[in-house]
Coordinates of C-alpha atoms and ligand atoms in Angstrom, one line a residue:
X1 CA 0.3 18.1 -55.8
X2 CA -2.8 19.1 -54.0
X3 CA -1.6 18.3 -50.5
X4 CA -4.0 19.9 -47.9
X5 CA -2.9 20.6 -44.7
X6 CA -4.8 19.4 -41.7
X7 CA -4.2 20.2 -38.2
X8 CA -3.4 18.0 -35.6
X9 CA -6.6 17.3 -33.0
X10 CA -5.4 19.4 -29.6
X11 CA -4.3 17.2 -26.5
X12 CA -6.3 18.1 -23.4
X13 CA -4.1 19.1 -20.8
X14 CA -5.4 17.0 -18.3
X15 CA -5.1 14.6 -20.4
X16 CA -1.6 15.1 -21.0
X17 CA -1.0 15.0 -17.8
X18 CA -1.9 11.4 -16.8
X19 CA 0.2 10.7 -19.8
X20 CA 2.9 12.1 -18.1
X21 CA 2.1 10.8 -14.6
X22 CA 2.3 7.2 -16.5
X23 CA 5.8 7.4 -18.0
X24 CA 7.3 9.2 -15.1
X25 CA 8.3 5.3 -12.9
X26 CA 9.3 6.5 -9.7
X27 CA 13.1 6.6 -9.6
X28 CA 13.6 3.5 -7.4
X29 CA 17.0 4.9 -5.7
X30 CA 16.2 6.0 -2.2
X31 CA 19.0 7.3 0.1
X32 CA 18.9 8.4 3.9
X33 CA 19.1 11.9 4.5
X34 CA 20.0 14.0 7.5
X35 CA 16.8 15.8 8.9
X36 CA 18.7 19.4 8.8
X37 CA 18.8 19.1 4.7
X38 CA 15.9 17.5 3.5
X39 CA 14.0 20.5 2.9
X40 CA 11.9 19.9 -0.5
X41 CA 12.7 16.4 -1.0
X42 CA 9.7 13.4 -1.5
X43 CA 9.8 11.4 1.8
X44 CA 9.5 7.8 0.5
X45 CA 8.7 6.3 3.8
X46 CA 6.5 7.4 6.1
X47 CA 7.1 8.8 9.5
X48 CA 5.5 7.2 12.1
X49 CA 6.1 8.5 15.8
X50 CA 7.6 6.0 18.8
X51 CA 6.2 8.4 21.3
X52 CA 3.5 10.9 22.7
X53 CA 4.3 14.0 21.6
X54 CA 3.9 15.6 24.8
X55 CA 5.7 13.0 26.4
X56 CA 3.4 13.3 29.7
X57 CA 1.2 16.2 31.1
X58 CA 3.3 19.2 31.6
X59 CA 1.6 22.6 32.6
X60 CA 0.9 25.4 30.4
X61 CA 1.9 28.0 32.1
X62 CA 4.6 29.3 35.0
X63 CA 2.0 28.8 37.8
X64 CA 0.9 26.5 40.5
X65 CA -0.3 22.5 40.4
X66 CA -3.4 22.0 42.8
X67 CA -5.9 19.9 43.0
X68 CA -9.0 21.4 41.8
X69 CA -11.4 20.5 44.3
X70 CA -8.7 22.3 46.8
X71 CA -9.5 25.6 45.4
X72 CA -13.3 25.2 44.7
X73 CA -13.6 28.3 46.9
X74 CA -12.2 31.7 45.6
X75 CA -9.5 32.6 47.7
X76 CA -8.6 29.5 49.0
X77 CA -5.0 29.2 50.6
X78 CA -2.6 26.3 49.9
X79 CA 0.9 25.2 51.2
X80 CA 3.7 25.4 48.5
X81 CA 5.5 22.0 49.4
X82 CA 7.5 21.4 46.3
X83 CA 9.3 23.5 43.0
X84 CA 9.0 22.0 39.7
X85 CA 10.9 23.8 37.0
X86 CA 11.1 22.6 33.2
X87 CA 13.4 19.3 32.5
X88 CA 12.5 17.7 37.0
X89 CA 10.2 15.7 37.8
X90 CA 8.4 16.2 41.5
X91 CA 6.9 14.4 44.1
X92 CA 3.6 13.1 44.0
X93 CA 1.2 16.0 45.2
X94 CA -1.2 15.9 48.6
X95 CA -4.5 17.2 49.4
X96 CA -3.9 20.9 50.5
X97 CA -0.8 21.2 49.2
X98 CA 0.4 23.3 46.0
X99 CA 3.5 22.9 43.8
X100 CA 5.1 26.2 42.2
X101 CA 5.6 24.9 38.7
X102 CA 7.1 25.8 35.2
X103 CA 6.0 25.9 31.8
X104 CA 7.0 22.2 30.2
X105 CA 7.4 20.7 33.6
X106 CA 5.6 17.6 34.1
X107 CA 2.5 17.8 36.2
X108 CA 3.1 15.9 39.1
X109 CA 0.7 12.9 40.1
X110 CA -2.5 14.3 42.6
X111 CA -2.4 17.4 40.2
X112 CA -5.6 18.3 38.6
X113 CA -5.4 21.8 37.2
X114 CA -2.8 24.7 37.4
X115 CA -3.3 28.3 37.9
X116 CA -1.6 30.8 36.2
X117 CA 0.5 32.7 39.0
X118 CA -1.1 35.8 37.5
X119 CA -4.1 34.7 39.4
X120 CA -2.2 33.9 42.7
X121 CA -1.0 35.6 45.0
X122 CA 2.2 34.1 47.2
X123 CA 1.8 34.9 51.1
X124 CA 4.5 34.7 54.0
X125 CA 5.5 31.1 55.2
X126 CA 5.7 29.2 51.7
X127 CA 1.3 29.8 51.4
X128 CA -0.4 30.7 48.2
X129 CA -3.2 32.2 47.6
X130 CA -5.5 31.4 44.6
X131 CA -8.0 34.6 44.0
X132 CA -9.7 33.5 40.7
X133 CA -12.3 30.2 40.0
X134 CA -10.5 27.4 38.3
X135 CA -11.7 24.2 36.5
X136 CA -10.2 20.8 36.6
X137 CA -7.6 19.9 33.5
X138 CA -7.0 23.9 33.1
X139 CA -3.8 24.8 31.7
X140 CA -2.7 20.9 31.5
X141 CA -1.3 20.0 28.0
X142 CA -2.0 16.3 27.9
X143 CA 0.5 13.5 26.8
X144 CA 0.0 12.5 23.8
X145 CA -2.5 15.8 22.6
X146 CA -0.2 16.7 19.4
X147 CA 1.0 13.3 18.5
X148 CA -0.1 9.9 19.8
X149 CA 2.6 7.1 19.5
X150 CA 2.7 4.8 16.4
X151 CA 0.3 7.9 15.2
X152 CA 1.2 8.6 11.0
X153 CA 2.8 11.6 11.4
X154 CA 4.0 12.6 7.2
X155 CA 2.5 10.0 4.4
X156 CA 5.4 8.9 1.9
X157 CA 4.7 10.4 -1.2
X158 CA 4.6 13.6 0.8
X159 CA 7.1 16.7 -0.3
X160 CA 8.6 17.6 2.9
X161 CA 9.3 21.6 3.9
X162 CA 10.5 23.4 7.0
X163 CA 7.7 22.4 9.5
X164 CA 8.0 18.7 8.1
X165 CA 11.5 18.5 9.4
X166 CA 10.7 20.1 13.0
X167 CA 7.9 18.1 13.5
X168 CA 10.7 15.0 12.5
X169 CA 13.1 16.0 14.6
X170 CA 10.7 16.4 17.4
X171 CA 10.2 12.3 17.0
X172 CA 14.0 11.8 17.1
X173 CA 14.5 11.3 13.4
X174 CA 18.2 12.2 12.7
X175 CA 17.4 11.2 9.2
X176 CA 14.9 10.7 6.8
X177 CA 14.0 8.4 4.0
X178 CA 13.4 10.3 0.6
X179 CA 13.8 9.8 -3.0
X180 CA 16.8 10.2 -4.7
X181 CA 17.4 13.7 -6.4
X182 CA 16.9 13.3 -9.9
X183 CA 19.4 14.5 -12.5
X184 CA 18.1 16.8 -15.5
X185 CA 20.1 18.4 -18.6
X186 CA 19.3 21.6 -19.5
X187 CA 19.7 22.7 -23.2
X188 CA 18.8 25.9 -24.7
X189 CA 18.4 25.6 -29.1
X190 CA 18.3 28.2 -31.4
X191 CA 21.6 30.1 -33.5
X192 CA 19.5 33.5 -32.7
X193 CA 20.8 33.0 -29.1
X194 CA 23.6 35.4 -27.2
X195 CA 24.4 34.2 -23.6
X196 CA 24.5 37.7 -21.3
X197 CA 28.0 38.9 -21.1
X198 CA 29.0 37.2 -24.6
X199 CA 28.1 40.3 -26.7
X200 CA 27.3 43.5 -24.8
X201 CA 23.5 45.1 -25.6
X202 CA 24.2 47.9 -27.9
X203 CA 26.3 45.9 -30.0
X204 CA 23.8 42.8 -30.8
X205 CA 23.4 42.2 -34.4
X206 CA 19.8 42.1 -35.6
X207 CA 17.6 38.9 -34.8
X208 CA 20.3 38.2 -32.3
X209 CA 18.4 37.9 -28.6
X210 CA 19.7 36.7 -25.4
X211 CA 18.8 33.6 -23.8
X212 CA 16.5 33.6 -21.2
X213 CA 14.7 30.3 -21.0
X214 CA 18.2 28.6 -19.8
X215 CA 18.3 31.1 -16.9
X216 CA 14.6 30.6 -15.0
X217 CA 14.7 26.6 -16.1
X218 CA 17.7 26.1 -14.3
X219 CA 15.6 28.1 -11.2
X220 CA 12.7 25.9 -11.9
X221 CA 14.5 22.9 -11.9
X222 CA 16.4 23.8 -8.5
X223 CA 13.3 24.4 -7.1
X224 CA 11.7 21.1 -8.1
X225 CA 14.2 19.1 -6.3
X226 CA 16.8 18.4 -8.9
X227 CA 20.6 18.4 -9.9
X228 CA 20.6 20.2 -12.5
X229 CA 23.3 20.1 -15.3
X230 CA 23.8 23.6 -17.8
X231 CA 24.2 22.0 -21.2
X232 CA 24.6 24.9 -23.0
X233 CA 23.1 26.2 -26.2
X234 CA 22.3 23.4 -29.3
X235 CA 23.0 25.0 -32.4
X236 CA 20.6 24.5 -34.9
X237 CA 22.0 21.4 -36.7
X238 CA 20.6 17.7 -36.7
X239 CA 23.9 15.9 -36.1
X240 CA 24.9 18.2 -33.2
X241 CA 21.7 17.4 -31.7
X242 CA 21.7 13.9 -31.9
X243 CA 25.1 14.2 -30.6
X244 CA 24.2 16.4 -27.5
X245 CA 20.9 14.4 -26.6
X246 CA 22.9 11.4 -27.0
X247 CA 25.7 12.1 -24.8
X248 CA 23.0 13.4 -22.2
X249 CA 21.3 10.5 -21.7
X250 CA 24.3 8.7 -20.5
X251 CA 24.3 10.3 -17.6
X252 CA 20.9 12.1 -17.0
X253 CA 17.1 11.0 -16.1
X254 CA 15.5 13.8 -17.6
X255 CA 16.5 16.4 -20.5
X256 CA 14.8 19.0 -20.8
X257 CA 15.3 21.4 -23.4
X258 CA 13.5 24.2 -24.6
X259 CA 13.0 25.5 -29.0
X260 CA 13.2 24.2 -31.7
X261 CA 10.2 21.6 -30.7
X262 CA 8.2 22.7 -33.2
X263 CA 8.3 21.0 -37.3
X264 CA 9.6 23.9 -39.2
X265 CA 12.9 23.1 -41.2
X266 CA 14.9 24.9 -38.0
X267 CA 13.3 22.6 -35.8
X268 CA 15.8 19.7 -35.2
X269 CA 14.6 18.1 -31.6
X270 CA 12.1 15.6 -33.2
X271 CA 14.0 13.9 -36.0
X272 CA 16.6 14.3 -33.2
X273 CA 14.5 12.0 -30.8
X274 CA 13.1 9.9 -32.9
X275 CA 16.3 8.8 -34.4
X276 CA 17.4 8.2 -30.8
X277 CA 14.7 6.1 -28.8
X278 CA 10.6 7.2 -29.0
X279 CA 8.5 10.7 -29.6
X280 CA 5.2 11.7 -28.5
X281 CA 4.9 15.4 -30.3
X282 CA 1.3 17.1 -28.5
X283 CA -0.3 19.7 -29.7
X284 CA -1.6 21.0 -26.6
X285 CA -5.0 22.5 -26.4
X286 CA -3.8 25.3 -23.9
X287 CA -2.5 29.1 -24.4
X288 CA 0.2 29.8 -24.1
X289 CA 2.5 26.7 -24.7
X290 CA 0.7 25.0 -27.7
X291 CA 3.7 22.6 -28.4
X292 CA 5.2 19.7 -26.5
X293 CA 7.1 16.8 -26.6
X294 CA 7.6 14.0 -24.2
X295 CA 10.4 10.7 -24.9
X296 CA 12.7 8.5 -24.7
X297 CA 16.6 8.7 -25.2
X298 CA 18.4 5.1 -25.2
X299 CA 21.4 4.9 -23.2
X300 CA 24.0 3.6 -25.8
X301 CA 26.8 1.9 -23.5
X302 CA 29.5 4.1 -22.2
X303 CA 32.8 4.0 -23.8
X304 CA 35.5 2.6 -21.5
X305 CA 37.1 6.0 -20.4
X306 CA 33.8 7.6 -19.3
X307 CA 32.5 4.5 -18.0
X308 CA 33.3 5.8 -14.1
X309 CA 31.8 9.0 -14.6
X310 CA 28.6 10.6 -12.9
X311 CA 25.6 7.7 -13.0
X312 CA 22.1 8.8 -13.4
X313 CA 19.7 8.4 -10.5
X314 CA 17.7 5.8 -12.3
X315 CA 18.7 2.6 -13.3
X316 CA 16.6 2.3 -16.4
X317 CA 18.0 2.1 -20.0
X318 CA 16.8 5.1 -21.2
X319 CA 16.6 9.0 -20.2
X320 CA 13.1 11.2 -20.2
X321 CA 13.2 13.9 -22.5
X322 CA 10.8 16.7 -22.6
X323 CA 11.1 19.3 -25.4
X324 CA 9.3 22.7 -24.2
X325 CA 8.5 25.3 -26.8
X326 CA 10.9 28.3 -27.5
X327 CA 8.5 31.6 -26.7
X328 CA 9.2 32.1 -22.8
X329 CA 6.0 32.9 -21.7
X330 CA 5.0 29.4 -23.3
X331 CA 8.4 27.6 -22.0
X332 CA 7.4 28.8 -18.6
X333 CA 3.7 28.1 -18.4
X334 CA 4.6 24.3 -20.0
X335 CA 7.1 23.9 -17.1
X336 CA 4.5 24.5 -14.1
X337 CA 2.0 23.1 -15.5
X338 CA 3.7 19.6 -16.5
X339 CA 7.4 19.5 -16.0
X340 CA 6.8 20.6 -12.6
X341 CA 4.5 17.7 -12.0
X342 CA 6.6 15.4 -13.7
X343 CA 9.3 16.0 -12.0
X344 CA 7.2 15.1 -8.5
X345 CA 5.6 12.0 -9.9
X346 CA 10.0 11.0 -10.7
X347 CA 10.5 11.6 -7.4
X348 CA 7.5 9.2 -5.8
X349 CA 5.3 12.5 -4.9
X350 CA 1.8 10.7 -4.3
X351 CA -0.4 13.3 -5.7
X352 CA 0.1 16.7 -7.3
X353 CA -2.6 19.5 -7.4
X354 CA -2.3 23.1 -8.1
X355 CA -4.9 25.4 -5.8
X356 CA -7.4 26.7 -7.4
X357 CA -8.5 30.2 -5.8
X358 CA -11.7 31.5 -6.7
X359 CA -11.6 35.3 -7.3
X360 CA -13.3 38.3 -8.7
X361 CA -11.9 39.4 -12.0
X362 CA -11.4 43.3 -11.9
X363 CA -10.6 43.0 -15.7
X364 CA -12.5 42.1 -19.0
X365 CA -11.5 39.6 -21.1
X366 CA -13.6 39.7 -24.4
X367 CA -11.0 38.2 -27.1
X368 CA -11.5 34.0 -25.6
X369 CA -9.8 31.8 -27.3
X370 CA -11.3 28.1 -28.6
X371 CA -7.8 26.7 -26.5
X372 CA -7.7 26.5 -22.5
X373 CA -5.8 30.0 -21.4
X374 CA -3.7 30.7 -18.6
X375 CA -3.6 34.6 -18.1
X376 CA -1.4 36.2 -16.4
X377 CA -2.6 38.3 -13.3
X378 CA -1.7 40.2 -10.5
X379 CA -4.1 40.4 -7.0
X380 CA -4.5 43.9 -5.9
X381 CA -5.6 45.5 -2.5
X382 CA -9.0 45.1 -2.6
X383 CA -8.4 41.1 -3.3
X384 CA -9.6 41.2 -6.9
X385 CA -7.4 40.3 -10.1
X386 CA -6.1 42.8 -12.9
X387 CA -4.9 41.4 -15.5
X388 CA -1.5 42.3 -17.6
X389 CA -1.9 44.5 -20.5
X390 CA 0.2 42.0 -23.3
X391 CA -0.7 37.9 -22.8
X392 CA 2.0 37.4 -25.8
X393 CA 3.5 34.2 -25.2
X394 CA 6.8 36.0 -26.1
X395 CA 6.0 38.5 -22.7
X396 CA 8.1 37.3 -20.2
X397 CA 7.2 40.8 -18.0
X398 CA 3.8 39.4 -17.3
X399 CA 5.4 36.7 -15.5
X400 CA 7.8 39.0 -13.9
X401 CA 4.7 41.6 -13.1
X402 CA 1.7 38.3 -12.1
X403 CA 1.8 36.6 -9.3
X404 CA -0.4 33.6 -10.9
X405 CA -2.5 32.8 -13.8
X406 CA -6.3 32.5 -14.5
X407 CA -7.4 29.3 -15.5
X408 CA -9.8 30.3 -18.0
X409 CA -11.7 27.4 -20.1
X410 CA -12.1 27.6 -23.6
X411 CA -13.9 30.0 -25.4
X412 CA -14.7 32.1 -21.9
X413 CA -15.0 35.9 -21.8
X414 CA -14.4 37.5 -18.4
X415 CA -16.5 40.1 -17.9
X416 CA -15.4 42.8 -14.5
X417 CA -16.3 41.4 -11.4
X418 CA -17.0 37.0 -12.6
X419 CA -15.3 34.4 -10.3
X420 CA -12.5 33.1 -12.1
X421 CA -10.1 30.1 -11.0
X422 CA -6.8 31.9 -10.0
X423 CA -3.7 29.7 -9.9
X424 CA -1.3 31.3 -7.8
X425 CA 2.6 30.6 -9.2
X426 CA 3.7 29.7 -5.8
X427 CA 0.9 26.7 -5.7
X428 CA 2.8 25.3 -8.2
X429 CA 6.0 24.3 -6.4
X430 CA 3.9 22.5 -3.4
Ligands
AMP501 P1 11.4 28.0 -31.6 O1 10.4 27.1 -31.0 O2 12.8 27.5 -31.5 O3 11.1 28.4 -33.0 O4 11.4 29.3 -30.8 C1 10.2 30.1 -30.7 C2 10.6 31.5 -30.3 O5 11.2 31.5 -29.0 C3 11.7 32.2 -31.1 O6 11.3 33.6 -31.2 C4 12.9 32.0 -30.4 O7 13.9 33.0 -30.7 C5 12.5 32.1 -28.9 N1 13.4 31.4 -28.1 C6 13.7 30.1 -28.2 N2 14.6 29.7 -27.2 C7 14.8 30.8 -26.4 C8 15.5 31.0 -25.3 N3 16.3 30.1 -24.7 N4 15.5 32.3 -24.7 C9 14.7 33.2 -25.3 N5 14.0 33.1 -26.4 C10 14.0 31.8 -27.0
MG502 MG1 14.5 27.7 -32.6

């Protein structure tokens, strides 16, 4: 039979991303949260202040009110009538007249600038001095200057971090409104794999490796907001997949497992998938992390005696499943660049964008492929990029050794000293 093989067109990855963005429904599931632990969760509505952040004009600095046009003259002398420390209130102020006040404290009413007490001098019989020029409104921090009231503080849709919760807080939210945390398997596939510990290094049998994918996806995962459940290692047998997958979905809204995604003989995760709800197999046109898989599990109905077990955080009939390749490198890259957003679209993020840096390459890069690359890099002192030695997608050192990728389009060379669109791995987890 004269069967010729041809290969599939390559899915852009942008492309595959607004795929993605379209299956991944917004889990509906929102639950209050207390403002102390909702670090890195999607606030689903938005926080909108009920006061003036100040509350009212306070001073600046430890000083003295006055009225400005009192001390129009350098070295005018005022009487000190009044003490106004941080958390009191005073008394309305006169002409002449000078209050010793606090940082914080409110500036009381007839008060029209302060001066720092660095530029006073205090004399005998409650008198002050003021020995420097001063303008009206000077160290005043106006009501309202940092946050007016009913002012949109944090849009829903936005991922929340440390300064998001002070700034909540500081509007007397106890709790927020976020989305619920979604819960992901995690399976590793492949008989070549030895969990660490299981069989010690100088006694693995040859074609034996340890299993490293399971270890920094469960870390991704953690870091993308989720709950994250260690399935374990699928051997590689169709029934025992369809089994695993199966059970999965019952309880899960994503699984995400890594190998065996491919269609050699080995390769179980598609018939798997298919047999078990939908498939979309990609070939994507990016290096590393060529192959990809995005679908569907059904939820078959829960037998009686696990029926009161752990519930997904969606409510639909089905799980997600995204099938990674098996090569690290490629397993890794895959996950930033769409599990990662996936996972934030899941959990109503509004809009996800990595940062694109533009830098000079200190490295050449003559060998471009025809597919997108992401090469790993390192910034040095001098705020150019080197590049690692080995961009094998079985490397998992140059991810250990980079601290981003360059976004290089297809069929680019890099010669020493271009701009190139540096991607640094932290902008990936915003
Ligand atoms: P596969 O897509 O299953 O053919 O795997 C591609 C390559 O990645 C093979 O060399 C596998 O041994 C390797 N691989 C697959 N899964 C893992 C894993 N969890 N940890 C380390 N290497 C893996
Ligand atoms: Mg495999």
């Amino acid at each position: 039979m004269n069967t010729k093989f041809v290969p599939k067109p390559l899915l852009d990855l942008d492309h595959a991303l607004t795929e993605l963005k379209g299956f991944a429904v917004p889990l509906l599931e929102t639950q209050m949260v207390s403002t102390f632990d909702v670090d890195n969760r999607v606030l689903r509505e938005a926080v909108v202040s009920a006061l003036n952040v100040p509350p009212n004009d306070n001073s600046a600095m430890d000083g003295y009110a006055v009225h400005a046009q009192d001390v129009a003259v350098q070295g005018s002398v005022l009487k000190v009538t009044q003490r106004i420390p941080a958390g009191s209130v005073g008394t309305p102020l006169s002409r002449g007249e000078a209050a010793r006040i606090f940082t914080g404290a409110p500036i009381p009413l007839g008060a029209t600038a302060v001066v720092a007490q660095e530029e006073c001098e205090a004399l005998q019989g409650d008198l002050v001095k003021v020995n420097a020029p001063i303008a009206s409104g000077q160290c005043i921090r106006l009501a309202g200057e940092d946050i007016k009231k009913g002012g949109l503080v944090i849009e829903a849709g936005s991922r929340l971090n440390a300064a998001s919760l002070g700034i909540a807080a500081s509007l007397g939210f106890k709790e927020l409104c976020v989305s619920k945390t979604p819960k992901v398997a995690l399976f590793s596939t492949g008989d070549e794999l030895v969990m660490p510990g299981d069989i010690p290094p100088e006694q693995m049998g040859e074609g034996r490796i340890y299993n490293s994918n399971r270890f920094f996806l469960k870390s991704l995962l953690k870091r993308a907001g989720c709950e994250v459940t260690d399935m374990g290692n699928i051997p590689d047998d169709l029934e025992q997949t369809k089994r695993c997958l199966a059970q999965a979905a019952l309880d899960h809204d994503l699984i995400l497992t890594s190998g065996g995604v491919s269609v050699g003989e080995e390769d179980h995760i598609k018939p798997s998938v298919i047999a078990l709800g939908v498939l979309h197999q990609w070939a994507l046109n990016i290096k590393p992390g060529k192959p990809f898989a995005y679908g569907r599990i059904h939820r078959a109905h829960k037998s009686s005696e696990n029926a009161s077990g752990p519930k997904p955080s969606s409510t639909e009939n089905y799980a997600h499943f995204i099938g990674l390749p098996g090569n690290p490198v490629s397993s890794y890259a895959t996950f930033m660049l769409l599990v990662q957003p996936f996972l934030s679209f899941l959990q109503g993020q509004a809009s996800v964008q990595y940062r694109h840096i533009p830098m000079r390459a200190n490295f050449e890069w003559l060998k471009a492929d025809r597919r997108r690359e992401f090469l790993r890099v390192r910034q040095n002192d001098q705020g150019t990029l080197e590049l690692f030695p080995n961009q094998s997608s079985g490397v998992l050192t140059s991810v250990v050794w980079g601290d981003g990728v360059v976004d290089n389009p297809p069929s680019t060379i890099i010669k020493s000293g271009d701009l190139v669109n540096f991607i640094p791995f932290d902008s990936f987890l915003r």
